[in-house]
C-alpha positions as a Python dict, from the first residue, in 0.01 Angstrom:
ca = {
    (1, 'M'): (0, 0, 0),
    (2, 'T'): (274, 248, 90),
    (3, 'Q'): (457, 164, -232),
    (4, 'A'): (147, 264, -432),
    (5, 'I'): (121, 591, -238),
    (6, 'T'): (491, 663, -290),
    (7, 'S'): (457, 588, -661),
    (8, 'T'): (162, 826, -692),
    (9, 'D'): (347, 1098, -500),
    (10, 'T'): (654, 1052, -719),
    (11, 'S'): (447, 1073, -1038),
    (12, 'R'): (268, 1383, -910),
    (13, 'N'): (601, 1543, -814),
    (14, 'L'): (749, 1471, -1156),
    (15, 'L'): (443, 1618, -1328),
    (16, 'M'): (471, 1931, -1115),
    (17, 'I'): (842, 1954, -1195),
    (18, 'A'): (768, 1917, -1567),
    (19, 'A'): (502, 2188, -1537),
    (20, 'G'): (758, 2414, -1370),
    (21, 'G'): (996, 2347, -1659),
    (22, 'I'): (727, 2433, -1911),
    (23, 'V'): (645, 2759, -1732),
    (24, 'S'): (1012, 2858, -1710),
    (25, 'G'): (1052, 2759, -2076),
    (26, 'I'): (764, 2984, -2177),
    (27, 'L'): (920, 3277, -1988),
    (28, 'T'): (1270, 3225, -2131),
    (29, 'P'): (1213, 3351, -2489),
    (30, 'L'): (1022, 3652, -2355),
    (31, 'L'): (1319, 3781, -2153),
    (32, 'P'): (1555, 3903, -2430),
    (33, 'A'): (1323, 4193, -2514),
    (34, 'L'): (1314, 4294, -2148),
    (35, 'I'): (1688, 4247, -2094),
    (36, 'D'): (1767, 4455, -2403),
    (37, 'Q'): (1611, 4751, -2219),
    (38, 'I'): (1894, 4737, -1963),
    (39, 'V'): (2181, 4952, -2087),
    (40, 'G'): (2545, 4873, -2025),
    (41, 'L'): (2537, 4498, -1961),
    (42, 'P'): (2801, 4287, -2138),
    (43, 'G'): (2675, 4032, -2390),
    (44, 'Q'): (2751, 3717, -2190),
    (45, 'L'): (2577, 3858, -1882),
    (46, 'R'): (2273, 3941, -2095),
    (47, 'I'): (2264, 3582, -2219),
    (48, 'S'): (2295, 3446, -1865),
    (49, 'L'): (2005, 3662, -1743),
    (50, 'I'): (1780, 3492, -1997),
    (51, 'A'): (1828, 3171, -1798),
    (52, 'V'): (1696, 3318, -1471),
    (53, 'P'): (1353, 3144, -1482),
    (54, 'F'): (1513, 2803, -1527),
    (55, 'A'): (1785, 2885, -1271),
    (56, 'V'): (1513, 2963, -1015),
    (57, 'L'): (1352, 2628, -1087),
    (58, 'V'): (1688, 2451, -1051),
    (59, 'F'): (1744, 2632, -720),
    (60, 'I'): (1410, 2506, -590),
    (61, 'L'): (1469, 2151, -714),
    (62, 'V'): (1821, 2118, -575),
    (63, 'W'): (1714, 2271, -245),
    (64, 'R'): (1415, 2040, -214),
    (65, 'F'): (1546, 1713, -355),
    (66, 'S'): (1907, 1704, -234),
    (67, 'A'): (2042, 1693, 117),
    (68, 'N'): (2251, 2004, 62),
    (69, 'P'): (2220, 2351, 220),
    (70, 'W'): (2052, 2642, 45),
    (71, 'W'): (2385, 2786, -70),
    (72, 'A'): (2453, 2471, -275),
    (73, 'A'): (2118, 2526, -444),
    (74, 'G'): (2220, 2886, -512),
    (75, 'L'): (2545, 2770, -670),
    (76, 'A'): (2348, 2518, -877),
    (77, 'A'): (2136, 2807, -1008),
    (78, 'I'): (2453, 2995, -1105),
    (79, 'V'): (2588, 2681, -1272),
    (80, 'T'): (2262, 2666, -1468),
    (81, 'M'): (2308, 3023, -1591),
    (82, 'V'): (2668, 2949, -1692),
    (83, 'A'): (2552, 2630, -1867),
    (84, 'F'): (2298, 2836, -2063),
    (85, 'V'): (2571, 3072, -2184),
    (86, 'C'): (2790, 2775, -2280),
    (87, 'A'): (2500, 2610, -2465),
    (88, 'V'): (2413, 2926, -2660),
    (89, 'N'): (2776, 2987, -2753),
    (90, 'A'): (2824, 2623, -2860),
    (91, 'A'): (2509, 2633, -3074),
    (92, 'I'): (2617, 2960, -3238),
    (93, 'F'): (2963, 2818, -3304),
    (94, 'I'): (2829, 2500, -3467),
    (95, 'E'): (2574, 2696, -3670),
    (96, 'G'): (2857, 2914, -3799),
    (97, 'Q'): (3077, 2616, -3879),
    (98, 'T'): (2803, 2459, -4092),
    (99, 'A'): (2741, 2773, -4298),
    (100, 'G'): (2726, 2587, -4632),
    (101, 'A'): (2468, 2329, -4520),
    (102, 'A'): (2091, 2353, -4546),
    (103, 'A'): (1928, 2566, -4276),
    (104, 'V'): (1747, 2271, -4120),
    (105, 'M'): (2071, 2074, -4088),
    (106, 'R'): (2256, 2373, -3941),
    (107, 'Y'): (1994, 2429, -3673),
    (108, 'L'): (1956, 2058, -3605),
    (109, 'L'): (2330, 2024, -3540),
    (110, 'A'): (2338, 2348, -3343),
    (111, 'G'): (2047, 2230, -3129),
    (112, 'L'): (2205, 1893, -3062),
    (113, 'T'): (2530, 2062, -2964),
    (114, 'G'): (2367, 2328, -2748),
    (115, 'G'): (2146, 2070, -2577),
    (116, 'L'): (2442, 1844, -2501),
    (117, 'V'): (2666, 2128, -2380),
    (118, 'G'): (2391, 2279, -2163),
    (119, 'A'): (2288, 1951, -2003),
    (120, 'G'): (2651, 1841, -1972),
    (121, 'A'): (2763, 2160, -1800),
    (122, 'M'): (2469, 2136, -1561),
    (123, 'A'): (2536, 1769, -1486),
    (124, 'L'): (2904, 1832, -1425),
    (125, 'G'): (2853, 2140, -1209),
    (126, 'I'): (2554, 2021, -1009),
    (127, 'G'): (2700, 1672, -977),
    (128, 'M'): (3012, 1818, -819),
    (129, 'L'): (2812, 2055, -595),
    (130, 'A'): (2498, 1884, -481),
    (131, 'G'): (2432, 1560, -657),
    (132, 'P'): (2560, 1209, -685),
    (133, 'R'): (2908, 1183, -831),
    (134, 'V'): (2834, 863, -1021),
    (135, 'A'): (2844, 947, -1392),
    (136, 'A'): (2582, 690, -1491),
    (137, 'V'): (2317, 875, -1289),
    (138, 'W'): (2353, 1180, -1517),
    (139, 'W'): (2333, 1001, -1855),
    (140, 'P'): (1952, 1026, -1883),
    (141, 'M'): (1974, 1403, -1830),
    (142, 'L'): (2243, 1433, -2099),
    (143, 'I'): (2043, 1226, -2346),
    (144, 'T'): (1721, 1417, -2277),
    (145, 'G'): (1894, 1755, -2306),
    (146, 'T'): (2069, 1658, -2629),
    (147, 'L'): (1762, 1518, -2801),
    (148, 'A'): (1538, 1804, -2689),
    (149, 'G'): (1795, 2044, -2838),
    (150, 'T'): (1684, 1931, -3183),
    (151, 'L'): (1372, 2144, -3136),
    (152, 'L'): (1590, 2443, -3224),
    (153, 'A'): (1550, 2335, -3587),
    (154, 'L'): (1171, 2333, -3547),
    (155, 'D'): (1173, 2674, -3380),
    (156, 'N'): (1383, 2814, -3664),
    (157, 'A'): (1175, 2650, -3936),
    (158, 'L'): (857, 2801, -3790),
    (159, 'G'): (1021, 3139, -3729),
    (160, 'L'): (937, 3142, -3360),
    (161, 'D'): (1095, 3433, -3174),
    (162, 'Q'): (865, 3516, -2885),
    (163, 'V'): (735, 3160, -2846),
    (164, 'S'): (943, 2846, -2855),
    (165, 'F'): (906, 2469, -2854),
    (166, 'L'): (1270, 2424, -2756),
    (167, 'Y'): (1277, 2590, -2415),
    (168, 'P'): (960, 2446, -2256),
    (169, 'V'): (1038, 2091, -2368),
    (170, 'W'): (1410, 2112, -2291),
    (171, 'Q'): (1362, 2269, -1950),
    (172, 'A'): (1081, 2033, -1850),
    (173, 'G'): (1277, 1726, -1957),
    (174, 'V'): (1603, 1834, -1799),
    (175, 'A'): (1429, 1938, -1476),
    (176, 'V'): (1263, 1597, -1442),
    (177, 'R'): (1591, 1418, -1517),
    (178, 'L'): (1774, 1644, -1270),
    (179, 'V'): (1541, 1543, -990),
    (180, 'M'): (1569, 1178, -1086),
    (181, 'A'): (1948, 1209, -1070),
    (182, 'L'): (1937, 1388, -735),
    (183, 'R'): (1719, 1113, -591),
    (184, 'S'): (1964, 841, -693),
}
């Protein structure tokens, strides 16, 4: 009986975490217009501020689902913002390196790269700070982040600027996998 209750609670928690990822993913593409209003910020800092909604979610998740103090959750949020900058820069680099290819292929490769770099940087940083240090625990998060990165091609093909498929799916998937890794 208690196993059934625990299973239901776990499923409900994962659905709430996914919903939090979707909400943060909806807010993410709306922030560049707001951040552009702030004068004098360097480019990399501007990019990192776009990740604030997801960083807040990561803070909450690490604080709630790991046995670490609040400051470790704060550092995990900072790691998330750094990972976002790394992912964006990696995607831009790969898109530039594939300049002669078809647009869909360029954005597909850029999305795969950005997804892998973002999830990888998060797994490495959070794993060292607050999570299990067993690499196998983080593989599902890396795979989810990488595959969800392919939605960048869909976003580009549909010309989505203020709305995105990439961010809500990526952030929901990575958030769920993060919690699963922290529980291991």
